[in-house]
Amino acid sequence: MLFDYLTLKIIWWVFVGVLLIGFALMGGFDLGIGTLLPFVARTDSQRRVMINAIGPTWEGNQVWLITAGGALFAAWPLVYAAAFSGFYWAMLLVLFALFFRPIGFKYRSLIEDTRWRNAWDWGLFVGGFVPALVFGVAFGNLLQGVPFNYGEFERLSYTGSFWGLLNPFALLAGIVSVTMLIMHGAVFLQIRTASEINARAKKAVRIFGIGFMVAFALAGIWQAFGIDYYQIVSMPDPGTAFSPLAKKVEVAAGGLMQNYARCGYTILAPILAFAGGILAILLSGANRPGAAFVCSGAALAGVILTAGFAMFPFVIPSSTDPNSSLTVYDAVSSHRTLNLMFMAVVIFLPIVLAYTSWVYRVMRGKVTEEKIKKETHTAY
């Protein structure tokens, strides 16, 4: 074995976080541009410019989401089961919204009909806005606790409803997600476009960047003073395998701030989110979208790390029965499985990153209306 069991549990908590950040960085700007599509572009050719700005790479970006789901299933099977039970209808909503993306990209420009193309433009909007909102709502619920428990024979039961997920704090978290991804997408759009679309994208960065930071600040205040969270009172040796019910968990006031008080370096996560957002706005306004994109990516990473640090070691806390909460210590696969997966990640992740970097290097450059008109039969 490469590592002891406890070390691997922590490593896979980091790996899953990296995959979520990877999807936010790579797939996030796709969702943001899709959300902006009906509003930033004024003409059909301008909308085609926006679509082709992400056209060559959007399919590859979705691999991050698929990989995160696969890693969740293999590394945290109990989390996978609880998440897809508790968020079943929300996941279906995301899936149905994502259906619009491949169909919209492929078929929108095949028929020169205004109503046909406008319909697909709004379909692409739904395919960008709905997933961004639902992902944020899901995180908002994780920060409060999900209504599930393990009953007799340790059989998982979910006691909530779809509408219960749409509570005020979760909706605020959804707004954080939507605004930060639109900001990220607008910065990428500024990199890839020119003239009118570039100017409108710059304006969108400013508007949604400010909205993101305001929503994130409000969520942070609410998280610190308005949400009771969970703490482990006792549990078996974390370096061993044990049932989720073998530990004792209590609800504590201000529990989401415990890790920040215990480990001072974790405060760097929210600082990164705010600093990245501010710098993204300033650099975008100074016509330096490349640097702004790096900063908006740092803001996204800061938001996800802020939530992750606040929740650790919990992955899905239970609001129905705190003792049923799932943590990085008791929701994982076997020692051998985590080791084999770790070796696969070490081998294949650098290959994926190298190939992704090469693709973006090849596809770099501006997409203009003149280029779309010249390549009208081959472009999206």
Coordinates of C-alpha atoms in Angstrom, one line a residue, residues 29-172:
F29 CA -17.3 29.7 -18.0
D30 CA -19.4 27.6 -20.5
L31 CA -22.4 27.8 -18.2
G32 CA -21.8 31.6 -17.7
I33 CA -21.6 32.3 -21.4
G34 CA -24.7 30.3 -22.0
T35 CA -26.5 32.3 -19.4
L36 CA -25.4 35.6 -21.0
L37 CA -26.2 34.5 -24.6
P38 CA -29.7 36.1 -25.0
F39 CA -28.5 39.4 -23.4
V40 CA -25.0 40.2 -24.4
A41 CA -25.5 39.5 -28.2
R42 CA -27.9 41.7 -30.2
T43 CA -27.8 40.0 -33.6
D44 CA -27.7 36.4 -34.8
S45 CA -24.1 36.7 -36.0
Q46 CA -23.1 38.1 -32.5
R47 CA -24.8 35.1 -30.9
R48 CA -22.9 32.8 -33.2
V49 CA -19.7 34.5 -32.1
M50 CA -20.5 33.8 -28.5
I51 CA -21.4 30.1 -29.2
N52 CA -18.2 29.6 -31.2
A53 CA -16.1 31.2 -28.5
I54 CA -16.7 28.0 -26.5
G55 CA -17.8 25.7 -29.3
P56 CA -14.4 23.8 -29.7
T57 CA -14.0 23.1 -26.0
W58 CA -17.3 22.9 -24.2
E59 CA -17.7 19.1 -24.7
G60 CA -14.3 18.5 -23.1
N61 CA -15.1 20.8 -20.2
Q62 CA -18.1 18.6 -19.2
V63 CA -15.6 15.7 -18.6
W64 CA -14.7 17.4 -15.3
L65 CA -18.3 17.0 -14.1
I66 CA -18.5 13.3 -15.3
T67 CA -15.1 12.6 -13.6
A68 CA -16.2 14.2 -10.4
G69 CA -19.3 12.0 -10.4
G70 CA -17.3 8.9 -11.1
A71 CA -14.8 9.7 -8.4
L72 CA -17.6 10.3 -5.9
F73 CA -19.1 6.9 -6.7
A74 CA -15.8 5.1 -6.4
A75 CA -14.2 7.0 -3.5
W76 CA -17.3 7.9 -1.4
P77 CA -20.0 5.4 -2.3
L78 CA -22.1 6.3 0.8
V79 CA -22.0 10.0 -0.2
Y80 CA -22.9 9.1 -3.8
A81 CA -26.0 7.1 -2.5
A82 CA -27.1 9.9 -0.1
A83 CA -26.6 12.7 -2.6
F84 CA -28.5 11.0 -5.4
S85 CA -31.3 10.1 -3.0
G86 CA -31.6 13.5 -1.4
F87 CA -30.9 15.6 -4.5
Y88 CA -32.6 13.2 -7.0
W89 CA -35.1 15.7 -8.5
A90 CA -32.5 18.4 -8.4
M91 CA -30.1 16.2 -10.4
L92 CA -32.8 15.3 -12.9
L93 CA -33.5 19.1 -13.3
V94 CA -29.8 19.6 -14.1
L95 CA -29.7 16.7 -16.5
F96 CA -32.8 17.9 -18.4
A97 CA -31.3 21.4 -18.6
L98 CA -28.0 20.1 -19.9
F99 CA -29.9 18.3 -22.7
F100 CA -30.3 21.7 -24.3
R101 CA -26.6 22.2 -24.7
P102 CA -25.5 19.5 -27.2
I103 CA -28.7 19.8 -29.2
G104 CA -28.5 23.6 -29.1
F105 CA -24.9 23.8 -30.2
K106 CA -25.4 21.2 -33.0
Y107 CA -28.7 22.3 -34.5
R108 CA -29.2 26.0 -33.7
S109 CA -27.6 27.4 -36.9
L110 CA -28.7 24.6 -39.3
I111 CA -32.0 26.4 -40.1
E112 CA -32.0 30.1 -41.0
D113 CA -35.2 30.8 -39.2
T114 CA -35.4 33.5 -36.5
R115 CA -37.9 31.7 -34.3
W116 CA -35.9 28.5 -34.5
R117 CA -32.7 30.1 -33.5
N118 CA -34.2 32.3 -30.8
A119 CA -35.8 29.2 -29.2
W120 CA -32.4 27.4 -29.1
D121 CA -30.8 30.6 -27.7
W122 CA -33.2 30.4 -24.7
G123 CA -32.5 26.7 -24.5
L124 CA -28.8 27.3 -24.2
F125 CA -29.7 29.9 -21.5
V126 CA -31.6 27.3 -19.6
G127 CA -28.7 24.9 -20.0
G128 CA -26.3 27.4 -18.5
F129 CA -28.5 29.1 -15.8
V130 CA -30.3 26.1 -14.3
P131 CA -27.2 23.9 -13.5
A132 CA -25.3 26.9 -12.1
L133 CA -28.2 27.7 -9.8
V134 CA -28.9 24.1 -8.7
F135 CA -25.2 23.5 -7.9
G136 CA -25.2 26.5 -5.7
V137 CA -28.4 25.5 -4.0
A138 CA -27.0 22.0 -3.4
F139 CA -24.0 23.5 -1.6
G140 CA -26.3 25.7 0.4
N141 CA -28.1 22.7 1.7
L142 CA -24.9 20.8 2.5
L143 CA -23.9 23.8 4.7
Q144 CA -27.1 23.4 6.6
G145 CA -27.6 19.6 6.7
V146 CA -29.6 17.3 4.6
P147 CA -32.7 15.4 6.0
F148 CA -31.7 11.8 5.9
N149 CA -30.9 9.0 8.3
Y150 CA -29.7 5.4 8.6
G151 CA -32.5 3.3 10.1
E152 CA -32.6 -0.4 10.9
F153 CA -30.0 -2.5 9.0
E154 CA -28.3 0.8 8.2
R155 CA -30.7 1.5 5.3
L156 CA -30.6 5.1 4.2
S157 CA -33.9 7.0 4.2
Y158 CA -34.3 10.5 2.8
T159 CA -37.1 12.5 4.6
G160 CA -37.0 15.8 2.7
S161 CA -38.5 17.1 -0.5
F162 CA -37.4 19.0 -3.6
W163 CA -39.2 22.1 -2.5
G164 CA -37.4 21.9 0.9
L165 CA -34.1 22.3 -0.9
L166 CA -35.3 25.8 -2.0
N167 CA -34.8 27.4 1.4
P168 CA -33.6 31.1 1.7
F169 CA -30.0 30.3 2.5
A170 CA -29.7 27.7 -0.3
L171 CA -31.2 30.2 -2.8
L172 CA -28.6 32.8 -1.7

